[in-house]
Short mmCIF file of C-alpha atoms and ligand atoms in Angstrom, two decimals:
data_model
loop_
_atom_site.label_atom_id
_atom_site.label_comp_id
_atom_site.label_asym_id
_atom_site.label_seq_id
_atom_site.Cartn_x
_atom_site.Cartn_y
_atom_site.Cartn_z
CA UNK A 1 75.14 144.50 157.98
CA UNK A 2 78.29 142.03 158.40
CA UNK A 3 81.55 143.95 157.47
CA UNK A 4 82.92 141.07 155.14
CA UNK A 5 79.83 139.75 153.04
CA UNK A 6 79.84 136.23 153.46
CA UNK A 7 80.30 134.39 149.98
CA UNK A 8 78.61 130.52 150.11
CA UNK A 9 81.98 128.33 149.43
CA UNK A 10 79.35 126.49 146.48
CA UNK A 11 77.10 128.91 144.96
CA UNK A 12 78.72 131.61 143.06
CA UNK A 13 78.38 135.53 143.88
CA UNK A 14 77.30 137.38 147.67
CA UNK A 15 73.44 137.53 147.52
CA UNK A 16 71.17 140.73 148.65
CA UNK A 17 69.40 138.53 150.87
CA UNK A 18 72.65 137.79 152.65
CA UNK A 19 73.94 141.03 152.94
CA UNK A 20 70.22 142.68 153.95
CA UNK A 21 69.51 140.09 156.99
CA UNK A 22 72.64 141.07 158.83
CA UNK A 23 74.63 138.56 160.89
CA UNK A 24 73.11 135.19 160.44
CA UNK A 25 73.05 133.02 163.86
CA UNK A 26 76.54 130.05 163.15
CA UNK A 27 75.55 126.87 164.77
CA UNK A 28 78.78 124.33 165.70
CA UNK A 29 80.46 121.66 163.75
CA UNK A 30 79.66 118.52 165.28
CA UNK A 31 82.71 116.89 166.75
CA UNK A 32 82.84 113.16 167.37
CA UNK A 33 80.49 110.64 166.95
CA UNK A 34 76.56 110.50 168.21
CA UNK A 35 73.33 108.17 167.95
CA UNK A 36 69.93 109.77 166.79
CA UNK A 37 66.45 108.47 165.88
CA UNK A 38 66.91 110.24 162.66
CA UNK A 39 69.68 112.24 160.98
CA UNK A 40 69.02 114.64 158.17
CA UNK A 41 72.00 115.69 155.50
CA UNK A 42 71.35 119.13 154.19
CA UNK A 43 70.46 122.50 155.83
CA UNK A 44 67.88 123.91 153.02
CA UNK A 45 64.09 124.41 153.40
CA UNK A 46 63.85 120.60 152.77
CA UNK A 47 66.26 119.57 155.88
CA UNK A 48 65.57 122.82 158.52
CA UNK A 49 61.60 122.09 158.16
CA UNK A 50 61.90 118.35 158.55
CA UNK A 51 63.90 118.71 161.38
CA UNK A 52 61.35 121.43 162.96
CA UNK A 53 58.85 119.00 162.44
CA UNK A 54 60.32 116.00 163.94
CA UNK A 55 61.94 118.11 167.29
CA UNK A 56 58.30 118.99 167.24
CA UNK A 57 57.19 115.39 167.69
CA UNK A 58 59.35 114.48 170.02
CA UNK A 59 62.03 112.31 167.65
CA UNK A 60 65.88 112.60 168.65
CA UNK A 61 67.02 114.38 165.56
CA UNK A 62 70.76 115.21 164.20
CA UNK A 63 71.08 117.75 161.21
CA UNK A 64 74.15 118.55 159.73
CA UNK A 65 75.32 121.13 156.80
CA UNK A 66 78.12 121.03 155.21
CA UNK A 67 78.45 124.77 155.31
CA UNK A 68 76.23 127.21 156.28
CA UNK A 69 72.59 126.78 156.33
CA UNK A 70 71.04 128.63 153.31
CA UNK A 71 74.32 128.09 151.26
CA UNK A 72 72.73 126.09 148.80
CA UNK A 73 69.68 127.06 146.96
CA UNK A 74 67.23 127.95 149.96
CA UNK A 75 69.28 130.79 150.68
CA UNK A 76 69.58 132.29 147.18
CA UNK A 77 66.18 131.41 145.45
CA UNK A 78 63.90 133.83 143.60
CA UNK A 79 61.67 133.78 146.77
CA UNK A 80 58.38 133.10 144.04
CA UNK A 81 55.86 130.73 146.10
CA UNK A 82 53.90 130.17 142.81
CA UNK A 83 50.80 128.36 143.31
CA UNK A 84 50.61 124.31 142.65
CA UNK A 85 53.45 122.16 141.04
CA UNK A 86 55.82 123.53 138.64
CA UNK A 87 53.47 122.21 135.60
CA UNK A 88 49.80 123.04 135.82
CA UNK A 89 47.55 120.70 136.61
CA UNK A 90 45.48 120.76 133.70
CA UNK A 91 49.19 119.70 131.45
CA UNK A 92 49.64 116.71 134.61
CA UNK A 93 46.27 115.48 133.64
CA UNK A 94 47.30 113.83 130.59
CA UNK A 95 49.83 111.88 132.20
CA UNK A 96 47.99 111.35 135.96
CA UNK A 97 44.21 111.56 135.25
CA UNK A 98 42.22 113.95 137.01
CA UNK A 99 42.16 112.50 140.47
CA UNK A 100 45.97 112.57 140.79
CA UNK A 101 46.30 115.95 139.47
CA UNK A 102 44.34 117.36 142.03
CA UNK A 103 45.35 115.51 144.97
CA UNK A 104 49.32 117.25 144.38
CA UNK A 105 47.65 120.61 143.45
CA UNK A 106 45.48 120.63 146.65
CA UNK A 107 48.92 119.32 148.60
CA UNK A 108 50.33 122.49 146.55
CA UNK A 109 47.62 124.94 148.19
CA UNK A 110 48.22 123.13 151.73
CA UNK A 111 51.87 123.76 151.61
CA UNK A 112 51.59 127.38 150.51
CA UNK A 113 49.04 127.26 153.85
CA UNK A 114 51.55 125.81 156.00
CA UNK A 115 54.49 128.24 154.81
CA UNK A 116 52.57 131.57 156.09
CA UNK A 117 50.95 129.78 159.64
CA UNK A 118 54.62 128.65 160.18
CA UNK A 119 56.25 131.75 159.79
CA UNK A 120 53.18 133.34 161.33
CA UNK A 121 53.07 131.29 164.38
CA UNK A 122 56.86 131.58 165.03
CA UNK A 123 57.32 135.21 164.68
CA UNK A 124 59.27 134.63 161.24
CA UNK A 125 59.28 137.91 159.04
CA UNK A 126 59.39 136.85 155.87
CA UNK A 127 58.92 140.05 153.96
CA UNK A 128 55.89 138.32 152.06
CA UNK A 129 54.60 140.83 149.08
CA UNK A 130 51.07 139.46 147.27
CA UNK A 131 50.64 139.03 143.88
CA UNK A 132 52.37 136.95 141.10
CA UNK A 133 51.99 136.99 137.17
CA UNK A 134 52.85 134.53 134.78
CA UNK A 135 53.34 136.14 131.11
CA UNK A 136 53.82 135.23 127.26
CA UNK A 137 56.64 135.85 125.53
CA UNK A 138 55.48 134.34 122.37
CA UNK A 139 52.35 134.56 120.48
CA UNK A 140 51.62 131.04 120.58
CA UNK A 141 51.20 130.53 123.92
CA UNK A 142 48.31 132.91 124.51
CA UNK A 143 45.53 130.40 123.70
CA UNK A 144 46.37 128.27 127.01
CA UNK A 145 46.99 130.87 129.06
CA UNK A 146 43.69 132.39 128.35
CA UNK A 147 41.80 129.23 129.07
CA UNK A 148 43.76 128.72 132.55
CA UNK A 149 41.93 131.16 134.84
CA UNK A 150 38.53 129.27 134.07
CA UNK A 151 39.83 125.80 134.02
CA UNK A 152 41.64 126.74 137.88
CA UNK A 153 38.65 127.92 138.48
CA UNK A 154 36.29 125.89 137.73
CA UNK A 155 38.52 121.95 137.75
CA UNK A 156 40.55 122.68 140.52
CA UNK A 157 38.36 125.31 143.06
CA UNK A 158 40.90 128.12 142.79
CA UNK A 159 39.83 131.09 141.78
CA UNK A 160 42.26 133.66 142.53
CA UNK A 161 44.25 133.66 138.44
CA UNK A 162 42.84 136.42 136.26
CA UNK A 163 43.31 136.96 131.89
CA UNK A 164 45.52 140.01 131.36
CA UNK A 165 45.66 141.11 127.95
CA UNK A 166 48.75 142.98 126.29
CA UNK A 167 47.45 146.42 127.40
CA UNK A 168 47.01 145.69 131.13
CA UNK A 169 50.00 143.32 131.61
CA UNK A 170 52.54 146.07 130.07
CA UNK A 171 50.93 148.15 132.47
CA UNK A 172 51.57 146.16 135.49
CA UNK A 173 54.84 145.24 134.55
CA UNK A 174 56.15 148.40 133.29
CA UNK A 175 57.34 146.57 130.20
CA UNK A 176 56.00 145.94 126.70
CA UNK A 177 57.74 142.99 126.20
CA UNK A 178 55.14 140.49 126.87
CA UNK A 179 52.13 139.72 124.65
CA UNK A 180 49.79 138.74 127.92
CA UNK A 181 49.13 136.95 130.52
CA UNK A 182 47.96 135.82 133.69
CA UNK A 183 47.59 137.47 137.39
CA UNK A 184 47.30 135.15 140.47
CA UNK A 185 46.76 137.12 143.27
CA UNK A 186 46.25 133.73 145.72
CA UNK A 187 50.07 133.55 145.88
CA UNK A 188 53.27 135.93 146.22
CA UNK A 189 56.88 136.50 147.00
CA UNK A 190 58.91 136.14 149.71
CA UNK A 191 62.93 137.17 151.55
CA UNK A 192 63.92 133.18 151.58
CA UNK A 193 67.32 134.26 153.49
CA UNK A 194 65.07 135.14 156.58
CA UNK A 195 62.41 131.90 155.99
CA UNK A 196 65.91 129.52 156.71
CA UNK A 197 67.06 131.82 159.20
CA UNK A 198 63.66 131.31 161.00
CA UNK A 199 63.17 127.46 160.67
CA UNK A 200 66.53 126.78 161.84
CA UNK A 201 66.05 129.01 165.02
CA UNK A 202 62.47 127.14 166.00
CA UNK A 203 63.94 124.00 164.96
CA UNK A 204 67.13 124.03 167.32
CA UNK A 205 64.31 125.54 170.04
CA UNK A 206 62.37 122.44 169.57
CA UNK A 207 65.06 120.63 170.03
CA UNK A 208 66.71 119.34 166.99
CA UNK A 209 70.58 119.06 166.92
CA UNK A 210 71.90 121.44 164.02
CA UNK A 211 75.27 121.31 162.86
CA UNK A 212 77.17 123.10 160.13
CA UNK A 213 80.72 123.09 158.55
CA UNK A 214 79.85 119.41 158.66
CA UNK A 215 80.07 117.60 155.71
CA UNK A 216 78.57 113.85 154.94
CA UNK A 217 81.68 112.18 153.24
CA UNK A 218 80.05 108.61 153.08
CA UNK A 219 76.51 107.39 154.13
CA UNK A 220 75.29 103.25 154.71
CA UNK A 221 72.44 101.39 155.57
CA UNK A 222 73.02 97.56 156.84
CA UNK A 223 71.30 95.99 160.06
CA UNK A 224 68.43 98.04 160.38
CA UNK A 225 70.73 101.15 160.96
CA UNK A 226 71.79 104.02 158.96
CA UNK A 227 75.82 105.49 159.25
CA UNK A 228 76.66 108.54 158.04
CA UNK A 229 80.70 109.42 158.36
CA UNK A 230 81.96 112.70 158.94
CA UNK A 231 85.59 114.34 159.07
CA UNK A 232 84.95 114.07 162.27
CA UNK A 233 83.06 110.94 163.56
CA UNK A 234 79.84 108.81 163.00
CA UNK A 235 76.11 109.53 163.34
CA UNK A 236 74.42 106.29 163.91
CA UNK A 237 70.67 106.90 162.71
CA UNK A 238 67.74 104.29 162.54
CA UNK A 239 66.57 106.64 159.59
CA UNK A 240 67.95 109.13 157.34
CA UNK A 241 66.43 111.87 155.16
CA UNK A 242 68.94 112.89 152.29
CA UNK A 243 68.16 116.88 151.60
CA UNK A 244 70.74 117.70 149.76
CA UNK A 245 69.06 118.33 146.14
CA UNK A 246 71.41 119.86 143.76
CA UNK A 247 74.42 119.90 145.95
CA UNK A 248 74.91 116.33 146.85
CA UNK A 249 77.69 115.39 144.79
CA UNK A 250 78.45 111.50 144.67
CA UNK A 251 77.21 111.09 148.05
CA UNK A 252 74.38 108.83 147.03
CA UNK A 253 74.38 107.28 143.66
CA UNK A 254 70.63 107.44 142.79
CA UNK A 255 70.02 110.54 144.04
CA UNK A 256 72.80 112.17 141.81
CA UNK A 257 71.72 110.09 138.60
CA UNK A 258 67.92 111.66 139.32
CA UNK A 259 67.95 115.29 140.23
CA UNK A 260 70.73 116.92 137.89
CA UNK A 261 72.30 120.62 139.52
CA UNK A 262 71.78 123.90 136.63
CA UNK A 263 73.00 127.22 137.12
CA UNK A 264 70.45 130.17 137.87
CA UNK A 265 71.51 133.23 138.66
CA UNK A 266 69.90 136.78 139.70
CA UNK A 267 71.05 140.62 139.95
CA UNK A 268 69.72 143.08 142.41
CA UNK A 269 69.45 146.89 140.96
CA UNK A 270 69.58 149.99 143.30
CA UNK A 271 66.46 150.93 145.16
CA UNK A 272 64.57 151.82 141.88
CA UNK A 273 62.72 154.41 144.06
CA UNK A 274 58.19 155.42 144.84
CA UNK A 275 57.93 157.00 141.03
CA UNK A 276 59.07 153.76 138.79
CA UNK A 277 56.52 152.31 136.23
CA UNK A 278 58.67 148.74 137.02
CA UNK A 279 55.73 146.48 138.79
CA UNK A 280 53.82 148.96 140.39
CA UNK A 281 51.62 146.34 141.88
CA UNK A 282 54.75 144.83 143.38
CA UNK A 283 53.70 141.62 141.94
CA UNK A 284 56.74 138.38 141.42
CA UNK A 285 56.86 137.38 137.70
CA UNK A 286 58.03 134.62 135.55
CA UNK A 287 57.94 133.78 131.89
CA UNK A 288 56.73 131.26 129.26
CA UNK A 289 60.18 130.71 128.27
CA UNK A 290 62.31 127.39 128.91
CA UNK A 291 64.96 128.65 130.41
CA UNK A 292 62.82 130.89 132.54
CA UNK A 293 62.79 134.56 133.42
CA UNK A 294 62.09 135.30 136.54
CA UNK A 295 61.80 138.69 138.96
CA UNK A 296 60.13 140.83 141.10
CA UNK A 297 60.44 144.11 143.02
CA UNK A 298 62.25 143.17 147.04
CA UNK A 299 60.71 144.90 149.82
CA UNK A 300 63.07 147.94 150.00
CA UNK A 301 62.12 148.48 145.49
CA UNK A 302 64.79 146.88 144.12
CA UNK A 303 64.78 144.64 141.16
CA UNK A 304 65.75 141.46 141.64
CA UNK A 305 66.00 139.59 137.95
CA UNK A 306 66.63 136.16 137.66
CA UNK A 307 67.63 133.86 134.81
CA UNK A 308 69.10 130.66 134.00
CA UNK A 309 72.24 130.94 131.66
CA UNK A 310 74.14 127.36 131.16
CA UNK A 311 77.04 129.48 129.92
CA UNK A 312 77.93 131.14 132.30
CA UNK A 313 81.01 130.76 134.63
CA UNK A 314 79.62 131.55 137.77
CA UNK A 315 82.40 134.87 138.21
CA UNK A 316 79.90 137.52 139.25
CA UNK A 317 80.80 140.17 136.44
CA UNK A 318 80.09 137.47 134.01
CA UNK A 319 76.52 137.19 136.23
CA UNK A 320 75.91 140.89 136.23
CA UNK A 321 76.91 141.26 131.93
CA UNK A 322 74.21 138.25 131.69
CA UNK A 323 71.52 140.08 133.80
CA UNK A 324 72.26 143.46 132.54
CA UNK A 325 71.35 142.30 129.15
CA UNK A 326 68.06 140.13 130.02
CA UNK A 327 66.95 143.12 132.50
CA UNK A 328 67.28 145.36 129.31
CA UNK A 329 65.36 143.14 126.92
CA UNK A 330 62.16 143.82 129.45
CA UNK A 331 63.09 147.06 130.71
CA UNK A 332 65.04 149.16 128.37
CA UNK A 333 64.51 152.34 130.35
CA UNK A 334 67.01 150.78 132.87
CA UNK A 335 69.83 149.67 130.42
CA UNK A 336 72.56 152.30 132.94
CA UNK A 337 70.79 150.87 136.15
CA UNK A 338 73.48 150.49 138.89
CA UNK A 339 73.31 146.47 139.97
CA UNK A 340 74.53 146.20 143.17
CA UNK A 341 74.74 142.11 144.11
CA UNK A 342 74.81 139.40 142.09
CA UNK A 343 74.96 135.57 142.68
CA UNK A 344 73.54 132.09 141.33
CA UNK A 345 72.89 128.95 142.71
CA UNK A 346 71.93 125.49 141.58
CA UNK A 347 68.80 124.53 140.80
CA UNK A 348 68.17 120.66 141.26
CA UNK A 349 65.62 119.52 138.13
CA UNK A 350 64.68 116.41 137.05
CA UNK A 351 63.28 114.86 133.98
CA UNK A 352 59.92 115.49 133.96
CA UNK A 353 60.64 118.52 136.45
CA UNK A 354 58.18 117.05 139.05
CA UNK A 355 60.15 116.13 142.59
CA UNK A 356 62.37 113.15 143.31
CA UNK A 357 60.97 110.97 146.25
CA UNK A 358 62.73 107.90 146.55
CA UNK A 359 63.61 104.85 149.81
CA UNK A 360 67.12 105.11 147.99
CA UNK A 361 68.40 102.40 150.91
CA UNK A 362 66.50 100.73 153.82
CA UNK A 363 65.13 103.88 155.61
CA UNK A 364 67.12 106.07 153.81
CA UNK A 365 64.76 108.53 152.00
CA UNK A 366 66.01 111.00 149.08
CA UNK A 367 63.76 114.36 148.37
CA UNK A 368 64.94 116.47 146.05
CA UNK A 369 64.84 117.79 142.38
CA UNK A 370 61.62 120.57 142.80
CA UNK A 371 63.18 122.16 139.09
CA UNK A 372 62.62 125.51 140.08
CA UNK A 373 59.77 125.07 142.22
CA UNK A 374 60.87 124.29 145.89
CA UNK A 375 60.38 127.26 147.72
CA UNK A 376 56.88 126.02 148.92
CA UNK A 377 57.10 122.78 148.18
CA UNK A 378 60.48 122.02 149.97
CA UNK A 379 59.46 123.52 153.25
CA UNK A 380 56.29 120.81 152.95
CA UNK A 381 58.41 118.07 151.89
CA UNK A 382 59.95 118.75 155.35
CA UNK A 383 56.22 118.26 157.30
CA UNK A 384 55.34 115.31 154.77
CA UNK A 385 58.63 113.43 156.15
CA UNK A 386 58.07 113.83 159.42
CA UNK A 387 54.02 112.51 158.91
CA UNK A 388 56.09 109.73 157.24
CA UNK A 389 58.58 108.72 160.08
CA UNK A 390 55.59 109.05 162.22
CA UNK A 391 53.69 106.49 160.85
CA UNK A 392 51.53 108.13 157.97
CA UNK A 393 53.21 107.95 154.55
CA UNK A 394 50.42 108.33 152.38
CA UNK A 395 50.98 111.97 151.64
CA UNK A 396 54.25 111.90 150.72
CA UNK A 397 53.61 108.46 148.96
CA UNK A 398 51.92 111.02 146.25
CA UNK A 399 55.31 111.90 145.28
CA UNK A 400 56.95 108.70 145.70
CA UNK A 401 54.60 107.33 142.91
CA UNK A 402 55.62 110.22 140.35
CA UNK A 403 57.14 108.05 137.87
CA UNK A 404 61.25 110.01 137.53
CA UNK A 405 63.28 108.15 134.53
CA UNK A 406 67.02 108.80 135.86
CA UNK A 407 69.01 110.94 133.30
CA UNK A 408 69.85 109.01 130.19
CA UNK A 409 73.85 109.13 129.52
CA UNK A 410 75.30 108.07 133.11
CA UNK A 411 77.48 110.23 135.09
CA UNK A 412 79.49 110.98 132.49
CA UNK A 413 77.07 111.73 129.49
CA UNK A 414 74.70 113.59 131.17
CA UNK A 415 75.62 116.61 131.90
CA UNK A 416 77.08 117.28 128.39
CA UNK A 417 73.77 116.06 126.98
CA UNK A 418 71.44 117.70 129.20
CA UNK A 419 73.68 120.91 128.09
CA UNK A 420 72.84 120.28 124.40
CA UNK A 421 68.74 120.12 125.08
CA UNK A 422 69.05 122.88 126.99
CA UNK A 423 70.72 125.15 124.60
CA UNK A 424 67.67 123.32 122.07
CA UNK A 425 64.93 124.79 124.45
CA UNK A 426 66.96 128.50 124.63
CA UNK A 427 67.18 128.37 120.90
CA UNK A 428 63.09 127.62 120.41
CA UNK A 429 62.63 130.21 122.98
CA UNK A 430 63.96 132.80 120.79
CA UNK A 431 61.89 131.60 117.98
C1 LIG B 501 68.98 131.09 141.81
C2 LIG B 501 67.79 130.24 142.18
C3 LIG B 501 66.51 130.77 142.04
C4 LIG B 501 65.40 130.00 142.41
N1 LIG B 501 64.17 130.58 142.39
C5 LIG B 501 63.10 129.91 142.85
C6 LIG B 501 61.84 130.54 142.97
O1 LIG B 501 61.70 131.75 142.73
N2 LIG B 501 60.78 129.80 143.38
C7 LIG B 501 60.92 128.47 143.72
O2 LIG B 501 59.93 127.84 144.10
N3 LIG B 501 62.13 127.85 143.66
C8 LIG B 501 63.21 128.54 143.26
N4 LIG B 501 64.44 127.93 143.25
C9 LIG B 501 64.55 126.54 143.76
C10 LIG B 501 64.49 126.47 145.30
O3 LIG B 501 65.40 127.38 145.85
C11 LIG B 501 64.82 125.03 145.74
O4 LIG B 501 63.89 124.15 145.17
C12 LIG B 501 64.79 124.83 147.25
O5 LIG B 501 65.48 125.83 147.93
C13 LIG B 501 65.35 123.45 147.58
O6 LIG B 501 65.64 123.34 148.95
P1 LIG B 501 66.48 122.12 149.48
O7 LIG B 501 66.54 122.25 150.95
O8 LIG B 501 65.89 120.86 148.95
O9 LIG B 501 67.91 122.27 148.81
P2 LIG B 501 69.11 123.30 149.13
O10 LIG B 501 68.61 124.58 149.69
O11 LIG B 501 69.94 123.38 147.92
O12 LIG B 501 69.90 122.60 150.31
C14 LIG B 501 70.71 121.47 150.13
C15 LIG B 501 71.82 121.58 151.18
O13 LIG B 501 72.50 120.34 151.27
C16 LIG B 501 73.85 120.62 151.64
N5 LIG B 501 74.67 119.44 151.35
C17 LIG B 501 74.95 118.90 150.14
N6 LIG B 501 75.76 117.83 150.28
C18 LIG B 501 76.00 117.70 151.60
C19 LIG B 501 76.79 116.79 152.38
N7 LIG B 501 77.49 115.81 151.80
N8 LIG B 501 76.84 116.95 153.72
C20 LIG B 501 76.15 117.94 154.34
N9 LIG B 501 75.38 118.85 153.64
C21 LIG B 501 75.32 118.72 152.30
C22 LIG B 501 74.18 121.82 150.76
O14 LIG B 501 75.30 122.51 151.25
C23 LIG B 501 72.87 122.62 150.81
O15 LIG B 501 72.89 123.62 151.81
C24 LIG B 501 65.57 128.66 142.88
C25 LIG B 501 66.86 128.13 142.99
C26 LIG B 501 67.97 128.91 142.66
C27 LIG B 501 69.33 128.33 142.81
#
């Protein structure tokens, strides 16, 4: 373990993940200026896998981080793969039709595909655990989530999600707090840490150029080439791929006025130990509410609890009071447990909390805004850009076509409105 835990300069709190992979492999600032076929801003899943991808192909490609990669949300995530979008398809019927729905829940299943012959192929341990469980925290929900199993089933060819009534899903979560729910055993949870760790490593072997401490301060497109400026010099691209999601800042005007950054933050317990009743299945979970619950048991039985909390200041005892209280709500046998980390990070979400896929300038492409969802989709995203510069855009065109209304109010408005419906959907929650 590294004798000073590192703390990510913008995402609040030193995470387990950090301090359990030991020292993480620092790649150089770049210094001076360089010429590329492509350059990628943003060391996440989204960046480090569409670099992999394009090294792979043979394209002369610069990445650079502003600090280290993982820092942002890749690093830091609930490590849940889910299964599909972040709605279910049945819900993005209304809006797409049937034939739409499926093609991004089949691209869903692919991606989850890709994700465990990647880290298979490349020796990445990724600490997979099977199993995930979506549950009911209010009565009214149970009808749908009764009829999902049958409709994945039978509409969509996926037949891995099971019914679990209030008897058997208190027993596999340990917890009476939920009224039901449902068991997907065709997806599961992941160390995300050691998944960025990983790409980066095959992706500098393939032959991408990876920087960190490097920070895009400006970015234009004009004559067929794309500049992006450094503190330090100029990469001179013909394409760029902006993967910077929650954390971008004012780098790129449409980008920030689509995919809007929210706090979510997690706690890590002690090892809870072989005799707990807390998910003996070792299954991930999330919730029914809003402003989603989220955990799951880590490798060496810890519980790692995760929940979003607009309130809160980011200071990690403020983190741990927040997670103390929602772990308690669920788990009331471990009201004294000891936590031992906790941090946050930003989530990037969007209005209708599908992704962002936009040409934001000529050959400048913007991915971004998964709203809680990116863990498997991001690392795709990645492959689907490189198919893209390659020639092939169809598959990411899918997303392009995802009709994304920016966020109403501007810069300024936004964030104070988006705070308001938020604290609307935590208030229905509780109702
Ligand atoms: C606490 C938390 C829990 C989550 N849980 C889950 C989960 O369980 N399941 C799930 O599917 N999703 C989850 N998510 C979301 C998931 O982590 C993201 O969707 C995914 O990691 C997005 O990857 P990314 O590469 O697009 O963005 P990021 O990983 O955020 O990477 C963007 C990078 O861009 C860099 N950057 C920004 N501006 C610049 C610049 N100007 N120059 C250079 N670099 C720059 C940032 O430093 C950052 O490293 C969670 C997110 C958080 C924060």
């Amino acid at each position: 373990m590294p004798s000073t835990p590192y703390q990510s300069p913008i995402s609040p709190g030193v995470s387990w993940y950090e301090a359990s992979v030991g020292e993480r492999p620092e790649y150089p600032p770049l210094d001076g200026s360089v010429t590329a076929d492509v350059v990628i801003i943003g060391g996440g899943f989204t960046g480090l896998s569409a670099a992999t991808h394009l090294a792979k192909a043979g394209t002369n490609v610069v990445l650079i981080e502003q600090y280290r990669f993982g820092d942002g949300a890749s690093g830091r995530n609930g490590g849940q793969l889910n299964t599909g979008q972040r709605a279910w398809p049945e819900d993005m019927e209304d809006e797409l039709g049937f034939t739409r729905a499926k093609a991004l829940f089949d691209l869903a299943e692919e991606a989850k595909a890709h994700l465990f012959e990647f880290s298979r192929a490349n020796g990445i341990e990724i600490d997979y655990v099977p199993g995930h469980m979506s549950v009911v925290h209010k009565k009214r929900y149970l009808k749908d989530y009764q009829a999902h199993p049958a409709i994945m089933a039978e509409r969509y060819g996926y037949p891995h999600i099971t019914w679990m009534d209030a008897q058997e899903t208190a027993k596999r979560l340990g917890s009476t707090h939920y009224f039901g729910g449902v068991r997907d055993t065709g997806t599961g949870h992941i160390h995300p840490m050691k998944l960025v760790i990983g790409t980066a490593r095959v992706a500098a072997a393939a032959g991408a150029k990876l920087y960190e401490n490097t920070s895009a301060t400006s970015m234009k497109s004009e004559g067929g080439k794309v500049r992006v400026t450094t503190a330090k010099g100029t990469i001179t691209a013909d394409k760029a791929l902006i993967a910077v999601n929650a954390y971008g800042g004012d780098l790129e005007p449409k980008s920030a006025a689509h995919i809007m950054p929210i706090g979510s933050f997690i706690g890590a317990t002690v090892p809870l130990g072989d005799d707990t009743d807390v998910l003996p299945g070792g299954e991930s979970v999330d919730d029914s509410r809003f402003v989603v619950r989220y955990f799951r048991r880590s490798k060496d039985g810890r519980l790692l609890f995760g929940g979003r909390e607009i309130y809160s200041t980011g200071d990690p005892k403020g983190i741990a009071d927040h997670i103390r209280r929602q772990i308690t709500e669920v788990y009331p046998q471990l009201k004294d447990v000891e936590l031992t980390h906790q941090w946050g990070g930003y989530v990037g979400i969007t209005m209708p909390r599908k992704p962002y896929v936009r040409e934001v300038m000529p050959n400048v492409i913007s991915v971004g805004g998964y709203s809680g969802h990116g863990v498997m989709l991001s690392n795709f995203m990645g492959k689907l850009y490189a198919e893209t510069v390659a020639g092939n855009r169809d598959r990411l065109k899918l997303f392009e076509d995802l009709k994304i209304p920016a966020f109403p109010g501007g810069r300024a408005l936004r964030a104070p409105l988006l705070f308001l419906a938020l604290n609307w959907y935590a208030l229905r929650d509780r109702f």
